[in-house]
PDB file of C-alpha atoms in Angstrom:
ATOM      1  CA  SER V  30      -0.125  -0.084  -0.062  1.00 79.00           C
ATOM      2  CA  ALA V  31       2.966   2.384   0.753  1.00 84.00           C
ATOM      3  CA  ILE V  32       4.636   1.598  -2.495  1.00 88.00           C
ATOM      4  CA  ASN V  33       1.280   2.061  -4.363  1.00 83.00           C
ATOM      5  CA  PHE V  34       0.499   5.601  -2.702  1.00 82.00           C
ATOM      6  CA  LEU V  35       4.218   6.744  -3.124  1.00 88.00           C
ATOM      7  CA  GLU V  36       3.831   5.701  -7.109  1.00 87.00           C
ATOM      8  CA  ARG V  37       0.407   7.578  -7.372  1.00 83.00           C
ATOM      9  CA  LEU V  38       1.983  10.478  -5.627  1.00 86.00           C
ATOM     10  CA  CYS V  39       4.914  10.810  -7.769  1.00 89.00           C
ATOM     11  CA  LEU V  40       2.769  10.374 -11.160  1.00 85.00           C
ATOM     12  CA  THR V  41       0.420  12.869  -9.819  1.00 85.00           C
ATOM     13  CA  TRP V  42       3.168  15.414  -9.382  1.00 89.00           C
ATOM     14  CA  MET V  43       4.584  14.735 -12.685  1.00 88.00           C
ATOM     15  CA  PHE V  44       1.549  15.124 -14.357  1.00 85.00           C
ATOM     16  CA  PHE V  45       0.384  18.320 -12.448  1.00 87.00           C
ATOM     17  CA  PHE V  46       4.190  19.877 -13.101  1.00 90.00           C
ATOM     18  CA  MET V  47       3.490  19.362 -16.773  1.00 88.00           C
ATOM     19  CA  MET V  48       0.228  21.048 -16.489  1.00 88.00           C
ATOM     20  CA  CYS V  49       1.945  24.067 -14.745  1.00 90.00           C
ATOM     21  CA  VAL V  50       4.639  24.226 -17.293  1.00 89.00           C
ATOM     22  CA  ALA V  51       1.551  24.519 -20.219  1.00 88.00           C
ATOM     23  CA  GLU V  52       0.004  27.207 -17.968  1.00 90.00           C
ATOM     24  CA  ARG V  53       3.277  29.033 -17.883  1.00 92.00           C
ATOM     25  CA  THR V  54       3.807  29.153 -21.567  1.00 90.00           C
ATOM     26  CA  TYR V  55       0.281  30.479 -22.060  1.00 89.00           C
ATOM     27  CA  LYS V  56       1.052  33.084 -19.529  1.00 92.00           C
ATOM     28  CA  GLN V  57       3.905  34.051 -21.751  1.00 91.00           C
ATOM     29  CA  ARG V  58       1.900  33.768 -24.819  1.00 89.00           C
ATOM     30  CA  PHE V  59      -0.919  36.021 -23.532  1.00 91.00           C
ATOM     31  CA  LEU V  60       1.870  38.535 -22.771  1.00 92.00           C
ATOM     32  CA  PHE V  61       3.418  38.510 -25.939  1.00 92.00           C
ATOM     33  CA  ALA V  62      -0.077  39.154 -27.647  1.00 89.00           C
ATOM     34  CA  LYS V  63      -0.735  42.067 -24.942  1.00 91.00           C
ATOM     35  CA  LEU V  64       2.317  43.879 -25.813  1.00 91.00           C
ATOM     36  CA  PHE V  65       1.847  43.305 -29.413  1.00 90.00           C
ATOM     37  CA  SER V  66      -1.652  44.749 -29.442  1.00 88.00           C
ATOM     38  CA  HIS V  67      -0.056  48.111 -27.697  1.00 89.00           C
ATOM     39  CA  ILE V  68       2.676  48.536 -30.472  1.00 89.00           C
ATOM     40  CA  THR V  69       0.422  50.741 -32.710  1.00 85.00           C
ATOM     41  CA  SER V  70      -0.538  52.970 -29.810  1.00 85.00           C
ATOM     42  CA  ALA V  71       1.762  55.813 -28.857  1.00 85.00           C
ATOM     43  CA  ARG V  72       0.666  56.081 -25.050  1.00 88.00           C
ATOM     44  CA  LYS V  73       0.892  52.499 -24.317  1.00 87.00           C
ATOM     45  CA  ALA V  74       3.901  51.802 -26.015  1.00 88.00           C
ATOM     46  CA  ARG V  75       5.484  54.480 -23.967  1.00 89.00           C
ATOM     47  CA  LYS V  76       3.915  53.142 -20.862  1.00 89.00           C
ATOM     48  CA  TYR V  77       5.123  49.671 -21.402  1.00 89.00           C
ATOM     49  CA  GLU V  78       8.660  50.850 -22.899  1.00 88.00           C
ATOM     50  CA  ILE V  79       7.905  49.142 -26.161  1.00 88.00           C
ATOM     51  CA  PRO V  80       8.865  50.098 -29.973  1.00 87.00           C
ATOM     52  CA  HIS V  81       6.051  52.190 -31.715  1.00 86.00           C
ATOM     53  CA  PHE V  82       4.965  52.681 -35.206  1.00 84.00           C
ATOM     54  CA  ARG V  83       1.814  53.349 -37.181  1.00 84.00           C
ATOM     55  CA  LEU V  84       0.366  51.261 -40.119  1.00 84.00           C
ATOM     56  CA  LYS V  85       0.666  54.105 -42.585  1.00 83.00           C
ATOM     57  CA  LYS V  86       3.240  52.565 -44.943  1.00 85.00           C
ATOM     58  CA  VAL V  87       3.292  49.122 -46.711  1.00 86.00           C
ATOM     59  CA  GLU V  88       6.641  48.368 -45.197  1.00 88.00           C
ATOM     60  CA  ASN V  89       5.103  49.050 -41.790  1.00 86.00           C
ATOM     61  CA  ILE V  90       2.066  46.560 -42.250  1.00 87.00           C
ATOM     62  CA  LYS V  91       4.612  44.140 -43.638  1.00 89.00           C
ATOM     63  CA  ILE V  92       6.961  44.660 -40.292  1.00 89.00           C
ATOM     64  CA  TRP V  93       3.598  44.333 -38.140  1.00 88.00           C
ATOM     65  CA  LEU V  94       2.506  40.814 -39.926  1.00 86.00           C
ATOM     66  CA  SER V  95       5.761  39.437 -39.869  1.00 89.00           C
ATOM     67  CA  LEU V  96       6.001  40.099 -36.350  1.00 89.00           C
ATOM     68  CA  ARG V  97       2.531  38.866 -35.413  1.00 88.00           C
ATOM     69  CA  SER V  98       3.503  35.490 -37.108  1.00 85.00           C
ATOM     70  CA  TYR V  99       6.851  35.237 -35.203  1.00 89.00           C
ATOM     71  CA  LEU V 100       5.267  35.882 -31.911  1.00 88.00           C
ATOM     72  CA  LYS V 101       2.616  33.437 -32.368  1.00 84.00           C
ATOM     73  CA  ARG V 102       5.130  30.908 -33.229  1.00 83.00           C
ATOM     74  CA  ARG V 103       7.513  31.558 -30.321  1.00 82.00           C
ATOM     75  CA  GLY V 104       7.987  29.010 -27.614  1.00 78.00           C
ATOM     76  CA  PRO V 105       7.180  25.276 -27.362  1.00 82.00           C
ATOM     77  CA  GLN V 106       4.016  24.614 -29.440  1.00 79.00           C
ATOM     78  CA  ARG V 107       3.678  20.722 -30.052  1.00 80.00           C
ATOM     79  CA  SER V 108       4.720  19.941 -26.395  1.00 83.00           C
ATOM     80  CA  VAL V 109       2.307  22.080 -24.950  1.00 85.00           C
ATOM     81  CA  ASP V 110      -0.307  21.154 -27.172  1.00 81.00           C
ATOM     82  CA  VAL V 111       0.304  17.497 -26.529  1.00 82.00           C
ATOM     83  CA  VAL V 112       0.109  18.252 -22.940  1.00 85.00           C
ATOM     84  CA  VAL V 113      -3.245  20.179 -23.024  1.00 84.00           C
ATOM     85  CA  SER V 114      -4.833  17.689 -25.406  1.00 80.00           C
ATOM     86  CA  SER V 115      -3.892  14.980 -22.900  1.00 83.00           C
ATOM     87  CA  VAL V 116      -5.390  16.614 -20.051  1.00 85.00           C
ATOM     88  CA  PHE V 117      -8.516  17.355 -22.129  1.00 82.00           C
ATOM     89  CA  LEU V 118      -8.895  13.485 -22.999  1.00 80.00           C
ATOM     90  CA  LEU V 119      -8.222  12.791 -19.386  1.00 85.00           C
ATOM     91  CA  ALA V 120     -11.035  14.942 -18.524  1.00 83.00           C
ATOM     92  CA  LEU V 121     -13.214  13.438 -21.051  1.00 79.00           C
ATOM     93  CA  SER V 122     -12.305   9.753 -19.831  1.00 82.00           C
ATOM     94  CA  ILE V 123     -13.150  10.685 -16.397  1.00 84.00           C
ATOM     95  CA  ALA V 124     -16.337  12.323 -17.131  1.00 81.00           C
ATOM     96  CA  PHE V 125     -17.534   9.661 -19.438  1.00 78.00           C
ATOM     97  CA  ILE V 126     -16.771   7.310 -16.346  1.00 81.00           C
ATOM     98  CA  CYS V 127     -18.548   9.225 -14.024  1.00 80.00           C
ATOM     99  CA  CYS V 128     -21.689   9.334 -16.298  1.00 76.00           C
ATOM    100  CA  ALA V 129     -21.525   5.341 -16.914  1.00 77.00           C
ATOM    101  CA  GLN V 130     -21.450   5.306 -12.803  1.00 79.00           C
ATOM    102  CA  VAL V 131     -24.410   7.467 -12.546  1.00 77.00           C
ATOM    103  CA  LEU V 132     -26.368   5.707 -15.272  1.00 72.00           C
ATOM    104  CA  LYS V 133     -25.577   2.307 -13.337  1.00 74.00           C
ATOM    105  CA  GLY V 134     -26.717   3.628 -10.056  1.00 68.00           C
ATOM    106  CA  HIS V 135     -27.002   7.017  -9.113  1.00 62.00           C
ATOM    107  CA  LYS V 136     -27.886   6.428  -5.577  1.00 67.00           C
ATOM    108  CA  THR V 137     -24.943   4.429  -4.903  1.00 70.00           C
ATOM    109  CA  PHE V 138     -22.341   6.486  -6.760  1.00 69.00           C
ATOM    110  CA  LEU V 139     -20.887   8.345  -3.991  1.00 72.00           C
ATOM    111  CA  SER V 140     -20.568   5.301  -1.679  1.00 75.00           C
ATOM    112  CA  ALA V 141     -17.425   4.116  -3.703  1.00 73.00           C
ATOM    113  CA  ALA V 142     -14.058   5.859  -2.538  1.00 75.00           C
ATOM    114  CA  TYR V 143     -12.674   5.744  -6.223  1.00 76.00           C
ATOM    115  CA  ASN V 144     -15.402   7.876  -7.306  1.00 77.00           C
ATOM    116  CA  TRP V 145     -14.651  10.464  -4.908  1.00 82.00           C
ATOM    117  CA  GLU V 146     -11.063  10.374  -6.269  1.00 82.00           C
ATOM    118  CA  PHE V 147     -12.297  10.471  -9.711  1.00 83.00           C
ATOM    119  CA  LEU V 148     -14.487  13.674  -8.775  1.00 85.00           C
ATOM    120  CA  MET V 149     -11.557  15.312  -7.220  1.00 87.00           C
ATOM    121  CA  TRP V 150      -9.553  14.580 -10.298  1.00 86.00           C
ATOM    122  CA  GLU V 151     -12.497  15.882 -12.518  1.00 86.00           C
ATOM    123  CA  ALA V 152     -12.682  19.385 -10.525  1.00 87.00           C
ATOM    124  CA  ALA V 153      -9.074  19.755 -10.755  1.00 88.00           C
ATOM    125  CA  LEU V 154      -8.448  19.252 -14.410  1.00 87.00           C
ATOM    126  CA  LEU V 155     -11.674  21.258 -15.225  1.00 85.00           C
ATOM    127  CA  LEU V 156     -10.178  24.474 -13.089  1.00 87.00           C
ATOM    128  CA  PHE V 157      -6.904  23.878 -15.299  1.00 87.00           C
ATOM    129  CA  LEU V 158      -8.563  23.848 -18.537  1.00 84.00           C
ATOM    130  CA  LEU V 159     -10.865  26.754 -17.635  1.00 83.00           C
ATOM    131  CA  ARG V 160      -7.533  28.887 -16.834  1.00 87.00           C
ATOM    132  CA  LEU V 161      -6.023  27.742 -19.991  1.00 85.00           C
ATOM    133  CA  ALA V 162      -9.021  28.443 -21.949  1.00 81.00           C
ATOM    134  CA  SER V 163      -9.313  31.866 -20.431  1.00 83.00           C
ATOM    135  CA  LEU V 164      -5.615  32.856 -21.119  1.00 85.00           C
ATOM    136  CA  GLY V 165      -6.148  31.181 -24.917  1.00 82.00           C
ATOM    137  CA  SER V 166      -9.270  32.943 -25.451  1.00 80.00           C
ATOM    138  CA  GLU V 167      -7.730  36.496 -24.175  1.00 85.00           C
ATOM    139  CA  THR V 168      -4.544  35.693 -26.475  1.00 85.00           C
ATOM    140  CA  ASN V 169      -6.659  35.068 -29.667  1.00 81.00           C
ATOM    141  CA  LYS V 170      -8.555  38.372 -28.847  1.00 82.00           C
ATOM    142  CA  LYS V 171      -5.269  40.234 -28.803  1.00 85.00           C
ATOM    143  CA  TYR V 172      -4.147  38.982 -32.000  1.00 83.00           C
ATOM    144  CA  SER V 173      -7.242  39.049 -33.886  1.00 79.00           C
ATOM    145  CA  ASN V 174      -8.192  42.359 -32.776  1.00 79.00           C
ATOM    146  CA  ILE V 175      -9.514  44.142 -36.308  1.00 80.00           C
ATOM    147  CA  SER V 176     -10.095  47.055 -34.736  1.00 81.00           C
ATOM    148  CA  ILE V 177      -6.327  48.214 -35.157  1.00 82.00           C
ATOM    149  CA  LEU V 178      -6.733  47.739 -38.599  1.00 82.00           C
ATOM    150  CA  LEU V 179      -9.864  49.661 -38.923  1.00 83.00           C
ATOM    151  CA  THR V 180      -8.646  52.525 -36.852  1.00 82.00           C
ATOM    152  CA  GLU V 181      -5.680  52.653 -39.130  1.00 84.00           C
ATOM    153  CA  GLN V 182      -7.843  52.948 -42.348  1.00 83.00           C
ATOM    154  CA  ILE V 183      -9.803  55.953 -40.777  1.00 85.00           C
ATOM    155  CA  ASN V 184      -6.570  57.849 -40.295  1.00 82.00           C
ATOM    156  CA  LEU V 185      -5.606  57.021 -43.910  1.00 82.00           C
ATOM    157  CA  TYR V 186      -9.018  58.453 -45.201  1.00 83.00           C
ATOM    158  CA  LEU V 187      -8.599  61.479 -43.032  1.00 82.00           C
ATOM    159  CA  LYS V 188      -4.836  61.887 -44.165  1.00 82.00           C
ATOM    160  CA  MET V 189      -6.140  61.889 -47.801  1.00 81.00           C
ATOM    161  CA  GLU V 190      -8.474  64.538 -47.233  1.00 79.00           C
ATOM    162  CA  LYS V 191      -5.486  66.873 -45.765  1.00 81.00           C
ATOM    163  CA  LYS V 192      -2.877  65.564 -48.357  1.00 80.00           C
ATOM    164  CA  PRO V 193      -4.452  64.804 -51.772  1.00 78.00           C
ATOM    165  CA  ASN V 194      -1.337  64.812 -53.463  1.00 80.00           C
ATOM    166  CA  LYS V 195      -0.358  61.578 -51.741  1.00 78.00           C
ATOM    167  CA  LYS V 196      -3.627  60.102 -52.595  1.00 77.00           C
ATOM    168  CA  GLU V 197      -2.369  57.202 -54.758  1.00 81.00           C
ATOM    169  CA  GLN V 198       0.033  56.279 -52.199  1.00 80.00           C
ATOM    170  CA  LEU V 199      -2.330  56.369 -49.112  1.00 79.00           C
ATOM    171  CA  SER V 200      -4.965  54.245 -51.486  1.00 84.00           C
ATOM    172  CA  LEU V 201      -2.064  51.427 -52.030  1.00 84.00           C
ATOM    173  CA  VAL V 202      -1.599  51.110 -48.044  1.00 85.00           C
ATOM    174  CA  ASN V 203      -5.299  51.232 -47.619  1.00 83.00           C
ATOM    175  CA  ASN V 204      -5.821  48.412 -50.177  1.00 86.00           C
ATOM    176  CA  VAL V 205      -3.289  46.393 -48.321  1.00 86.00           C
ATOM    177  CA  LEU V 206      -4.860  47.090 -44.829  1.00 84.00           C
ATOM    178  CA  LYS V 207      -8.164  45.769 -46.107  1.00 85.00           C
ATOM    179  CA  LEU V 208      -6.478  42.431 -47.564  1.00 84.00           C
ATOM    180  CA  SER V 209      -4.718  41.962 -44.021  1.00 83.00           C
ATOM    181  CA  THR V 210      -8.096  42.389 -42.408  1.00 80.00           C
ATOM    182  CA  LYS V 211      -9.310  39.763 -44.457  1.00 81.00           C
ATOM    183  CA  LEU V 212      -6.426  37.540 -44.077  1.00 79.00           C
ATOM    184  CA  LEU V 213      -6.668  37.837 -40.193  1.00 77.00           C
ATOM    185  CA  LYS V 214     -10.246  36.758 -40.437  1.00 73.00           C
ATOM    186  CA  GLU V 215      -9.635  33.693 -42.394  1.00 72.00           C
ATOM    187  CA  LEU V 216      -6.643  32.647 -40.437  1.00 67.00           C
ATOM    188  CA  ASP V 217      -8.827  31.644 -37.323  1.00 60.00           C
ATOM    189  CA  ASN V 218      -8.332  27.833 -36.670  1.00 54.00           C
ATOM    190  CA  PRO V 219     -11.727  25.777 -36.713  1.00 49.00           C
ATOM    191  CA  PHE V 220     -10.547  23.639 -34.274  1.00 47.00           C
ATOM    192  CA  ARG V 221     -10.103  25.965 -31.407  1.00 55.00           C
ATOM    193  CA  LEU V 222     -12.136  25.775 -28.245  1.00 51.00           C
ATOM    194  CA  TYR V 223     -11.909  29.010 -26.485  1.00 48.00           C
ATOM    195  CA  GLY V 224      -8.404  29.464 -27.486  1.00 51.00           C
ATOM    196  CA  LEU V 225      -7.264  25.728 -26.962  1.00 58.00           C
ATOM    197  CA  THR V 226      -5.783  23.769 -29.895  1.00 56.00           C
ATOM    198  CA  MET V 227      -8.222  21.253 -30.317  1.00 54.00           C
ATOM    199  CA  ASN V 228      -7.233  17.986 -32.538  1.00 57.00           C
ATOM    200  CA  PRO V 229     -10.535  17.195 -35.051  1.00 60.00           C
ATOM    201  CA  LEU V 230     -10.719  13.674 -33.643  1.00 63.00           C
ATOM    202  CA  ILE V 231     -10.904  15.110 -29.876  1.00 62.00           C
ATOM    203  CA  TYR V 232     -13.431  17.782 -31.389  1.00 60.00           C
ATOM    204  CA  ASN V 233     -15.750  15.067 -32.754  1.00 66.00           C
ATOM    205  CA  ILE V 234     -15.322  12.814 -29.647  1.00 64.00           C
ATOM    206  CA  THR V 235     -16.279  15.880 -27.377  1.00 63.00           C
ATOM    207  CA  ARG V 236     -19.403  16.655 -29.642  1.00 64.00           C
ATOM    208  CA  VAL V 237     -20.570  13.158 -30.061  1.00 68.00           C
ATOM    209  CA  VAL V 238     -19.599  11.030 -27.046  1.00 64.00           C
ATOM    210  CA  ILE V 239     -19.533  13.070 -24.075  1.00 63.00           C
ATOM    211  CA  LEU V 240     -22.594  15.133 -24.877  1.00 67.00           C
ATOM    212  CA  SER V 241     -24.341  11.812 -25.659  1.00 69.00           C
ATOM    213  CA  ALA V 242     -23.450  10.647 -22.095  1.00 64.00           C
ATOM    214  CA  VAL V 243     -24.283  14.116 -20.347  1.00 65.00           C
ATOM    215  CA  SER V 244     -27.640  13.960 -21.859  1.00 69.00           C
ATOM    216  CA  GLY V 245     -28.178  10.499 -20.797  1.00 65.00           C
ATOM    217  CA  VAL V 246     -27.379  11.194 -17.122  1.00 62.00           C
ATOM    218  CA  ILE V 247     -29.531  14.492 -17.120  1.00 66.00           C
ATOM    219  CA  SER V 248     -32.675  12.369 -18.580  1.00 67.00           C
ATOM    220  CA  ASP V 249     -32.045   9.457 -16.086  1.00 63.00           C
ATOM    221  CA  LEU V 250     -32.001  12.063 -13.210  1.00 62.00           C
ATOM    222  CA  LEU V 251     -34.995  14.268 -14.363  1.00 62.00           C
ATOM    223  CA  GLY V 252     -37.095  11.369 -15.649  1.00 61.00           C
ATOM    224  CA  PHE V 253     -37.512  12.534 -19.347  1.00 57.00           C
ATOM    225  CA  ASN V 254     -35.439  12.498 -22.232  1.00 61.00           C
ATOM    226  CA  ILE V 255     -33.292  15.202 -23.256  1.00 58.00           C
ATOM    227  CA  ARG V 256     -31.006  15.565 -26.236  1.00 58.00           C
ATOM    228  CA  VAL V 257     -28.125  17.642 -25.971  1.00 52.00           C
TER     229      VAL V 257
END
């Protein structure tokens, strides 16, 4: 029993250590995204002591897009996605087991000690996933903020009225900004759940298996059929 307890304790520590590393990486990504969103604002750039430039030239837009692409790829990607996907699969597996146990006999569900352990693990994993989902969602909002490009387009229109001799050059920059806006909208990953990278297989398993199990539990508890 002592050896079994030590093994489970070590495995639990290793698992939660990897989750802490993944959360630290998500925090770094959010910090990079936050600072990146302040580059085009003179006041915020001065406050955080970062470079500042406006998107009034084609070269500046090219630098802005290149910097955005570099920051999104910076740091570990696959290893962190593997950890998050593993946590998500483990949480789904535990939820499926708990749903099966409840369907088998919801009155005796809490009488078994291992069911309490499952619930503790599920609560810890869900809290971790909610934390990552919050960080990932805020990071995506910072990188997908189209209002920056729209603001620059308004500034260009105002400059066209003040400087009609540069209208052709400013029109070219405006067209590049419009294409950049369309590009950012097309780059959104369809397999993202609140900022978490989702494998298509995991995405389909979540939709079909888990939601079906949850609907079965709710139907069993309430006494009438409900389809989720």
